[in-house]
Coordinates of C-alpha atoms in Angstrom, one line a residue:
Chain A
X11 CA 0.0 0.0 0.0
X12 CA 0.9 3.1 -0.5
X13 CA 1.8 4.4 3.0
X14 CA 4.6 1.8 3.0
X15 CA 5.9 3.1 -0.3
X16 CA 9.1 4.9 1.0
X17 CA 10.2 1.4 2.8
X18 CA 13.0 -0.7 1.4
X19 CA 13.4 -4.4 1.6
X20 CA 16.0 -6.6 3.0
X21 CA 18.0 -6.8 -0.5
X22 CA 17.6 -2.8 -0.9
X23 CA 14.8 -3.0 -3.7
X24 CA 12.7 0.4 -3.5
X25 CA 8.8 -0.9 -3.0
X26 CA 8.1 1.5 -6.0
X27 CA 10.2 -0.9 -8.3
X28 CA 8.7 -4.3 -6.9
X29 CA 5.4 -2.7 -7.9
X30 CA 6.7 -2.0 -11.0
X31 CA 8.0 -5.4 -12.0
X32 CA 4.3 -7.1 -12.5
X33 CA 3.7 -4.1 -15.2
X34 CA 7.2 -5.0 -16.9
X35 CA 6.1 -9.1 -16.9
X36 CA 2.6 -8.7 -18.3
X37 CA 4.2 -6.2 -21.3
X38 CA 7.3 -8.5 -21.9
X39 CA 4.1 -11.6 -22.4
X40 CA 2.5 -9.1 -24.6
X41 CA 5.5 -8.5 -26.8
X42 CA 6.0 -12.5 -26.7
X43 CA 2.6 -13.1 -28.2
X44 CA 3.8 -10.4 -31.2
X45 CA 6.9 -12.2 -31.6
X46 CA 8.9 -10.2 -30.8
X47 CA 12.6 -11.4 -29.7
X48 CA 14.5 -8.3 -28.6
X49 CA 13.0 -5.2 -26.9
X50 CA 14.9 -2.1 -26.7
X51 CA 14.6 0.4 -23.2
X52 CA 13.1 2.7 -25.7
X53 CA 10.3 0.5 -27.1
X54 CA 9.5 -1.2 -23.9
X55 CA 8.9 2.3 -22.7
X56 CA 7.2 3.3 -25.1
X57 CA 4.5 0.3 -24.5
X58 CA 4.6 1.1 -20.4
X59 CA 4.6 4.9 -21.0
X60 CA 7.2 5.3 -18.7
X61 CA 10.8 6.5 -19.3
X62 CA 14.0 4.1 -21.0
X63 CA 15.8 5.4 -18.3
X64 CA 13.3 4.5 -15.7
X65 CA 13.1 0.8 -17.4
X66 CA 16.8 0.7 -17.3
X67 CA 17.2 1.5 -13.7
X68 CA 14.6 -0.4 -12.3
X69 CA 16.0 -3.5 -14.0
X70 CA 19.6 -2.7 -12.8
X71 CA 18.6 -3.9 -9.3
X72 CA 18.8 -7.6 -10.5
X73 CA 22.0 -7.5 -12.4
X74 CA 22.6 -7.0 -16.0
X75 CA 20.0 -7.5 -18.7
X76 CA 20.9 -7.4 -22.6
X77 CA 24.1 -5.7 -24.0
X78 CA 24.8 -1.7 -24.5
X79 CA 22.3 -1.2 -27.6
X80 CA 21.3 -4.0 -28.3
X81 CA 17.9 -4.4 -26.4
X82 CA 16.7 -7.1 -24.2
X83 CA 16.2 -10.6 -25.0
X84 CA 12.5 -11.1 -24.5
X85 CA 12.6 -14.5 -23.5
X86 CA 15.2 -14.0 -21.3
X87 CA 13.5 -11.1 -19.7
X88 CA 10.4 -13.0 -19.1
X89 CA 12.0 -16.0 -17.7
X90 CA 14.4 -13.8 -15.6
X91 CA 11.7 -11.4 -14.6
X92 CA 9.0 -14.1 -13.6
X93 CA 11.9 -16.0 -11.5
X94 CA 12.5 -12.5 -9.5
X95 CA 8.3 -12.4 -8.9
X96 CA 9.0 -16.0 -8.2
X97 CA 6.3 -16.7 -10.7
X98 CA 7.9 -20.2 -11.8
X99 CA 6.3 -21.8 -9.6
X100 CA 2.5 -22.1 -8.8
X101 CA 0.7 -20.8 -5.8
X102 CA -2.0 -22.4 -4.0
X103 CA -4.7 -19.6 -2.7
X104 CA -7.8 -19.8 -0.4
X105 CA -10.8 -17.7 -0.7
X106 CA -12.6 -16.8 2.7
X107 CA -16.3 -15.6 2.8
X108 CA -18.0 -16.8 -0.6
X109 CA -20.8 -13.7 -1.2
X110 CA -21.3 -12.5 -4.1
X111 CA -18.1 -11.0 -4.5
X112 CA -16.1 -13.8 -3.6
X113 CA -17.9 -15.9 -6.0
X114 CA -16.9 -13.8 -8.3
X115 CA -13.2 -13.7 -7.5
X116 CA -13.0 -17.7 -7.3
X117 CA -14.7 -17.6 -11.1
X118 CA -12.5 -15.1 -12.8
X119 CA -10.2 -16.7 -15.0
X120 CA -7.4 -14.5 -15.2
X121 CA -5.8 -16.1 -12.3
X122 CA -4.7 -19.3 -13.4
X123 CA -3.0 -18.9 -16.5
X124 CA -0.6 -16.4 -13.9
X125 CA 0.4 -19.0 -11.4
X126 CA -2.4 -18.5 -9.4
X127 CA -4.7 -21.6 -8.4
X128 CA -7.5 -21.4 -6.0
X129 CA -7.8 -24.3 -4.3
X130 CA -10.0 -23.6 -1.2
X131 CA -13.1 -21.8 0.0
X132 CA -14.4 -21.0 2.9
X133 CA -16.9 -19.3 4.8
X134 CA -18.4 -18.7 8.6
X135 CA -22.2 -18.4 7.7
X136 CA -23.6 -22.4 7.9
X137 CA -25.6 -21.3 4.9
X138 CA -23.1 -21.2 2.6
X139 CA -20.9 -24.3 4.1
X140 CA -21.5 -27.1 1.5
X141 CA -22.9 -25.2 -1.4
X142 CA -20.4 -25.6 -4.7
X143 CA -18.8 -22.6 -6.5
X144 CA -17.1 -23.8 -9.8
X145 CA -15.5 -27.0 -8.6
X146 CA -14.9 -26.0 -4.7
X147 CA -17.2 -26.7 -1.9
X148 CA -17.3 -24.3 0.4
X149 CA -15.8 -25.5 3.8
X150 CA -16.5 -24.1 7.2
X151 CA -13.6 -22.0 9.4
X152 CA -12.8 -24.7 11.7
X153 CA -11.4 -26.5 8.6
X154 CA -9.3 -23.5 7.5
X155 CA -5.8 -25.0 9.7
X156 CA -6.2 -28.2 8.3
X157 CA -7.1 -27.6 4.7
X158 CA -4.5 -24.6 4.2
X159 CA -1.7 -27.2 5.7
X160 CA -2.7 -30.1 3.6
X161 CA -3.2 -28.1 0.0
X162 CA 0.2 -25.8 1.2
X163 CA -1.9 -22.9 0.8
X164 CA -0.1 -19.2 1.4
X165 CA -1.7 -16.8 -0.2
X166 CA -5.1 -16.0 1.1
X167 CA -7.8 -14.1 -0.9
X168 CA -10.3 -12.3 1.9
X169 CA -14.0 -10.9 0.7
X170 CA -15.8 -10.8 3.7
X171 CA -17.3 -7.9 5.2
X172 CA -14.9 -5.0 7.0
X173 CA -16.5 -5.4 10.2
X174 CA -15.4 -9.2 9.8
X175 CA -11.9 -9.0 8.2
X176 CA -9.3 -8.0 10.9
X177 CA -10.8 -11.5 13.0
X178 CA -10.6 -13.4 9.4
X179 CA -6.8 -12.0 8.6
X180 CA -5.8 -13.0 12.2
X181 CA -7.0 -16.4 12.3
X182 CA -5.2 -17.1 8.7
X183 CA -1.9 -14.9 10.1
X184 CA -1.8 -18.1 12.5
X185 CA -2.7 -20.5 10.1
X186 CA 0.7 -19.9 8.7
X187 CA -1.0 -17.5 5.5
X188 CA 2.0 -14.9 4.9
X189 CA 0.3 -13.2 2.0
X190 CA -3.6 -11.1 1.7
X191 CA -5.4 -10.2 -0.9
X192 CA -8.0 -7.6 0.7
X193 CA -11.2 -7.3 -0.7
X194 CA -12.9 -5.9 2.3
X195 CA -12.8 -1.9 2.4
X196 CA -10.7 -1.7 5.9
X197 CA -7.5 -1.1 6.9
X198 CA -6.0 -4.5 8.4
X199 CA -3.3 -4.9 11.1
X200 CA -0.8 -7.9 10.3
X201 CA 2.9 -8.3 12.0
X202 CA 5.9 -8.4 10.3
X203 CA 6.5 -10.7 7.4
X204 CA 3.0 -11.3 6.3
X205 CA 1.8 -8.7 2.8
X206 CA -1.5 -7.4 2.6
X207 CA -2.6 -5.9 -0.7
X208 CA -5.6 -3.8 -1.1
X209 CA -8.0 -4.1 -3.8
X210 CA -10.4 -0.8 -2.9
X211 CA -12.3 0.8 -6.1
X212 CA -13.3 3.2 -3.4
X213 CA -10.0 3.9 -2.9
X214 CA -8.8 4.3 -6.0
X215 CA -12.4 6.1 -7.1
X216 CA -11.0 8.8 -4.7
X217 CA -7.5 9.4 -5.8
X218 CA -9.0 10.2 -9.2
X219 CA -11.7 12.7 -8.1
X220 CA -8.6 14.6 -7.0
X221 CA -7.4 14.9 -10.6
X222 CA -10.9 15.4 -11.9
X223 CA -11.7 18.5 -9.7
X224 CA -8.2 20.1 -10.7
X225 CA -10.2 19.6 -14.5
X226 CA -12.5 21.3 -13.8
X227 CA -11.0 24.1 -12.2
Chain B
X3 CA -0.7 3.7 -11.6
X4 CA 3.1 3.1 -10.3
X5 CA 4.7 3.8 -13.5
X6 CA 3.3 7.8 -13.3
X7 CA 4.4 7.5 -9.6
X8 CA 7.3 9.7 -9.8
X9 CA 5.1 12.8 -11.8
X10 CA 4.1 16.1 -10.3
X11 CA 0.9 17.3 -10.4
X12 CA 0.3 21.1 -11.5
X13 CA -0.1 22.2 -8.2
X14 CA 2.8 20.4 -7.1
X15 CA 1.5 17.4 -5.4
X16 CA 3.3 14.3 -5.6
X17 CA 1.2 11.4 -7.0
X18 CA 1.8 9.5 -4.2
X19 CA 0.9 11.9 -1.8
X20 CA -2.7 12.0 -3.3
X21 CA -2.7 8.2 -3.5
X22 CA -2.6 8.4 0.5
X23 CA -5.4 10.8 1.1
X24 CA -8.0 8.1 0.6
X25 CA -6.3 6.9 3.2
X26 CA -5.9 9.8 6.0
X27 CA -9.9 10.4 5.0
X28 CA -10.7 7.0 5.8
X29 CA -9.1 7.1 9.2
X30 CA -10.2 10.2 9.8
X31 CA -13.8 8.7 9.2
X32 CA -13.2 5.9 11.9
X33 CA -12.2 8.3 14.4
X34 CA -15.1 10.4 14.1
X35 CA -17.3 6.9 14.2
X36 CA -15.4 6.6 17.6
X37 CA -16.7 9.9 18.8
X38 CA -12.5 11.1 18.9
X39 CA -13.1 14.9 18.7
X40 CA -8.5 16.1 18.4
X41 CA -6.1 13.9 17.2
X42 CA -2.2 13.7 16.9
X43 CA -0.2 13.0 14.1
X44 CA 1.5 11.0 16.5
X45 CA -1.7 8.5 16.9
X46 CA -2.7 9.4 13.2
X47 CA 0.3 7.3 12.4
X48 CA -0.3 4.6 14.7
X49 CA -4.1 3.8 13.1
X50 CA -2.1 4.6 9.4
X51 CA 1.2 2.5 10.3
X52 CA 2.9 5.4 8.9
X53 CA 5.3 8.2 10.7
X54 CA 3.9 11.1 12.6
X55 CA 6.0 12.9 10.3
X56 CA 4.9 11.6 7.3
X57 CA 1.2 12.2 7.9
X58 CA 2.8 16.2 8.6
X59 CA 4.4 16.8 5.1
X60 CA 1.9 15.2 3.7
X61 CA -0.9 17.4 4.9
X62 CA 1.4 20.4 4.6
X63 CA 0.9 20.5 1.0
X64 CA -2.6 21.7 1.1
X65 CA -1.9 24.4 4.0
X66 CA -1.8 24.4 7.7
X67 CA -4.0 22.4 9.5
X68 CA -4.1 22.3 13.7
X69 CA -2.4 24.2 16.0
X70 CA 1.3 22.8 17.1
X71 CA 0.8 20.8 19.9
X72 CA -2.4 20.5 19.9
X73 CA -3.1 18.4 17.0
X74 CA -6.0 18.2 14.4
X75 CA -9.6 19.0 14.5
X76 CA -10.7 15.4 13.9
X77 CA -14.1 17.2 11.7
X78 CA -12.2 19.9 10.3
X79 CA -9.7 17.7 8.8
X80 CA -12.5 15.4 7.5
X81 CA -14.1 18.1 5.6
X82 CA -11.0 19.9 4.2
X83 CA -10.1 16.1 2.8
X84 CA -13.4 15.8 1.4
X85 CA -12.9 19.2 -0.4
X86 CA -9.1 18.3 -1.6
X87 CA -10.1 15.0 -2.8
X88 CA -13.6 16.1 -4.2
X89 CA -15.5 14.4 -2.5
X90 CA -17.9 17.2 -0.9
X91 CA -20.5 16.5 -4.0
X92 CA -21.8 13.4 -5.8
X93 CA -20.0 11.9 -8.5
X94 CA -22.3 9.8 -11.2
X95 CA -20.5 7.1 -12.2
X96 CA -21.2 4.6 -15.6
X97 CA -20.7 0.9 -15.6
X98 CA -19.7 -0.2 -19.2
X99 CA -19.5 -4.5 -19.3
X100 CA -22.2 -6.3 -16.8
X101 CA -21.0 -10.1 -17.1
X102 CA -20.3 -11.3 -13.8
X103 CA -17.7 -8.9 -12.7
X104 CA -20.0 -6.0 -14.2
X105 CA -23.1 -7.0 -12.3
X106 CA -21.1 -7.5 -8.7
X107 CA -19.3 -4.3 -9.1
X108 CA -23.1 -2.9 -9.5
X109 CA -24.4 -4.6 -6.4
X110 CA -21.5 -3.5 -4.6
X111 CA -22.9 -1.4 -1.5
X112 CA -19.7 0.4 -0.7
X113 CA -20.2 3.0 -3.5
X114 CA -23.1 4.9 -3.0
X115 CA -22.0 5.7 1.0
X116 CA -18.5 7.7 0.0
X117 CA -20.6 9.6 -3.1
X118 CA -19.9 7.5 -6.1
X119 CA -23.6 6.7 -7.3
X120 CA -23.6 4.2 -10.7
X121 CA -26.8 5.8 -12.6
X122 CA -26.1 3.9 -16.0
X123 CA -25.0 0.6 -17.4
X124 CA -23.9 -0.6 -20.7
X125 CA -23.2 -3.7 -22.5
X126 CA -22.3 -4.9 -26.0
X127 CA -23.9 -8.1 -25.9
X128 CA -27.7 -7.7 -27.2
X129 CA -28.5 -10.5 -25.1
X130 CA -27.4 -8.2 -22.0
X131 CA -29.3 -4.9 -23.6
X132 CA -32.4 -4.8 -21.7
X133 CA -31.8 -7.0 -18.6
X134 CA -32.3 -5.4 -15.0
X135 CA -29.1 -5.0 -12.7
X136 CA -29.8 -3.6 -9.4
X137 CA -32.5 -0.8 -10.5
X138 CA -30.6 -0.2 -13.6
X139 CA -31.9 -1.4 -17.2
X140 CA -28.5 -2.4 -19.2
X141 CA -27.9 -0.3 -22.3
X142 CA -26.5 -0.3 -25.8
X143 CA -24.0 0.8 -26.4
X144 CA -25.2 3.4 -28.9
X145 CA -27.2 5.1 -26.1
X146 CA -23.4 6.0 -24.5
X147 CA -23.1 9.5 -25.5
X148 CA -26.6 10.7 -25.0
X149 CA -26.4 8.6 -21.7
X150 CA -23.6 9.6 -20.1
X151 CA -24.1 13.9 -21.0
X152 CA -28.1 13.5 -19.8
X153 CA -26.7 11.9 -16.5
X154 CA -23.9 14.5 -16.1
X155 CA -21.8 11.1 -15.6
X156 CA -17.6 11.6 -15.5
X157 CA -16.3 8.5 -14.4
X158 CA -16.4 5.0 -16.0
X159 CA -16.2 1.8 -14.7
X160 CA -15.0 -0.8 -17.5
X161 CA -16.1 -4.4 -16.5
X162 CA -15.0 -5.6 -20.1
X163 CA -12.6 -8.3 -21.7
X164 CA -8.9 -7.2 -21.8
X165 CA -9.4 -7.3 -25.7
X166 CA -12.5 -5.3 -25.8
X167 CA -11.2 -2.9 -23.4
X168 CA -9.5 -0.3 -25.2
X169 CA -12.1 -0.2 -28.0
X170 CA -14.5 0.7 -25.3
X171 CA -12.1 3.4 -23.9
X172 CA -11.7 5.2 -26.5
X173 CA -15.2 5.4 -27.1
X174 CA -15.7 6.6 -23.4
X175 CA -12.7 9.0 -23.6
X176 CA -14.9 10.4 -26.7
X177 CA -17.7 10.7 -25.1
X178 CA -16.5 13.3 -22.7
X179 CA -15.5 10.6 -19.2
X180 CA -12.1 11.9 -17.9
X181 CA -12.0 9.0 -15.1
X182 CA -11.5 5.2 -15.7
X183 CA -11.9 2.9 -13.1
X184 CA -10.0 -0.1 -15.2
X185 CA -11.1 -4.3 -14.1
X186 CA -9.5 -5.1 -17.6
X187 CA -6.7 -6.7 -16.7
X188 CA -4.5 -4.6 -19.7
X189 CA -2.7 -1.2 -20.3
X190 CA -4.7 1.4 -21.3
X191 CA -3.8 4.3 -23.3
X192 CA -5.5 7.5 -22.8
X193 CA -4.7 11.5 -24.1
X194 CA -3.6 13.3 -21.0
X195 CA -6.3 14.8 -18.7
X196 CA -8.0 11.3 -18.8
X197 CA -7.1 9.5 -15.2
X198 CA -7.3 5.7 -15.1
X199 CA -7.0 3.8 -11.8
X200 CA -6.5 -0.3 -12.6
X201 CA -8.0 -2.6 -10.4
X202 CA -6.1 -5.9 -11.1
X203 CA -5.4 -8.1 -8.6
X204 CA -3.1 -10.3 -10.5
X205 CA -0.5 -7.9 -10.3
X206 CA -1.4 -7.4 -6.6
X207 CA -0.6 -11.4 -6.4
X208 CA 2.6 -10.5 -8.6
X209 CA 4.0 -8.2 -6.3
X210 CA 3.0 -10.2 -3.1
X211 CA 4.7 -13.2 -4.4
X212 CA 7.8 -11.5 -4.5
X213 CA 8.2 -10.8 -0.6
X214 CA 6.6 -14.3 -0.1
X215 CA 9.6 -15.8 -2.1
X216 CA 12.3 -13.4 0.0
X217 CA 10.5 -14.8 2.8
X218 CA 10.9 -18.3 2.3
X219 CA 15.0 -17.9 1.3

């Protein structure tokens, strides 16, 4: 999140540039699809509307890429760039509280092809415990330990109410879950060594106002 | 979106400054729920997991607020957020793409409470055209333009495939909307003076799996 955004991590990476790096993958796949072998700074920039320089300096943080004017390899840049994401690897991820908007999230379809693989559901209300969404049944809390152990689950997707979440993120902080994906509009406490990621259309909604109003004088 | 993170607005505002505001309102917000009438940067910072410092600079961009020492006036700072942020009217906001994702984002009750009210929906898909969402009837999308000017709307919400997604862009960038709230999970162009926002939490998960990796050695 953004208040974290002047922080470093352990191996001196700026946060700014880890956010970054997901942009670079998803336009290096896009350039793959084109057929397109080498990629200059200058045309990879061009595709992320961002600077060469910016490209450049970002990717300097994980050793050299490509040679002086030459461009990058594109294969080599996804492979490299997906092993820094650690994105060669697939990631089990749970889903807790299965409304509508959860529902949602375990149908989408863009998570899979990205490594992503939802493999569990669950959620406290007794009504929804047993029902099937796509080929999950729902499963109730006291399951969660046992469930996230066996399927080696560590990245969990949260869509239950705010009023709900900080107990939810607690109990899956202790169930060993070190990564959150949070759906519920609320600002959630975890301790060091667990990320939380906020997805908040509200949020975002009013960051843009702010540019709008300047529009409009 | 990240890549713009190191541009200044006209007035001088970092981007990422105005990416926290949402924030500082939303606190702000939960303290006033909690009756707290003054509070401290210093305890700011504790609800924001930021620096008492931080939360200072931040708000010193938009003039002074509090007296030193004493700290802020929890309602005064509320309502000179709202006004930075624009948020002291009612935005109408257009949903374009009502497949699954579409129609949640509709039913989603967080808007309407911070001011973002969706007053129109469209779809491509004649089979959609005509179908109820919420209280909405879907739309063609030849009804856009007339649409969105009758409803004074400014902001779009586009629910569509990645592939559509820039087709239907630059149709709402014609149309006169200056703010994209983007699920599509691809870049966007758009002329300057047209904000976009992307909600994709794929490259939330992308980022996230990064620290999970440095976590694991």
């Amino acid at each position: 999140m953004p208040l974290a955004a002047e922080g470093r991590l352990p191996a001196g990476v700026p946060r700014v540039v880890v956010e970054r790096l997901p942009l670079y993958l998803r336009a290096v796949k896009g350039l793959l699809a084109e057929g397109v072998e080498v990629v200059s700074s200058q045309r990879l920039g061009e595709v992320l509307q961002t600077t060469p320089a910016q490209i450049r300096k970002d990717l300097s943080y994980f050793g050299r890429f490509g040679k002086q004017g030459r461009g990058y390899n594109v294969t080599g840049l996804l492979r490299v760039l997906s092993q820094i994401l650690g994105l060669d690897r697939v990631w089990n991820v749970a889903v807790v509280g299965v409304g509508r908007l959860g529902r949602a999230i375990i149908s989408y379809p863009g998570f899979a092809p990205e490594g992503f693989r939802i493999v569990a559901a669950f959620d406290a209300d007794p009504n929804q415990v047993g029902q099937r969404v796509e080929d999950l049944r729902v499963q109730p809390m006291e399951e969660l330990d046992a469930t996230l152990r066996e399927r080696d689950v560590h990245i969990a997707i949260v869509a239950v109410p705010a009023s709900q979440a900080q107990v939810v993120v607690d109990r899956l902080v202790r169930a060993g879950i070190r990564g959150i994906l949070n759906y519920a509009p609320t600002h959630l406490q975890v301790p060091p060594g667990v990320t939380v990621r906020n997805i908040d259309p509200v949020l975002s909604l009013q960051a843009m106002t702010f540019y709008l109003k300047q529009g409009r004088g």
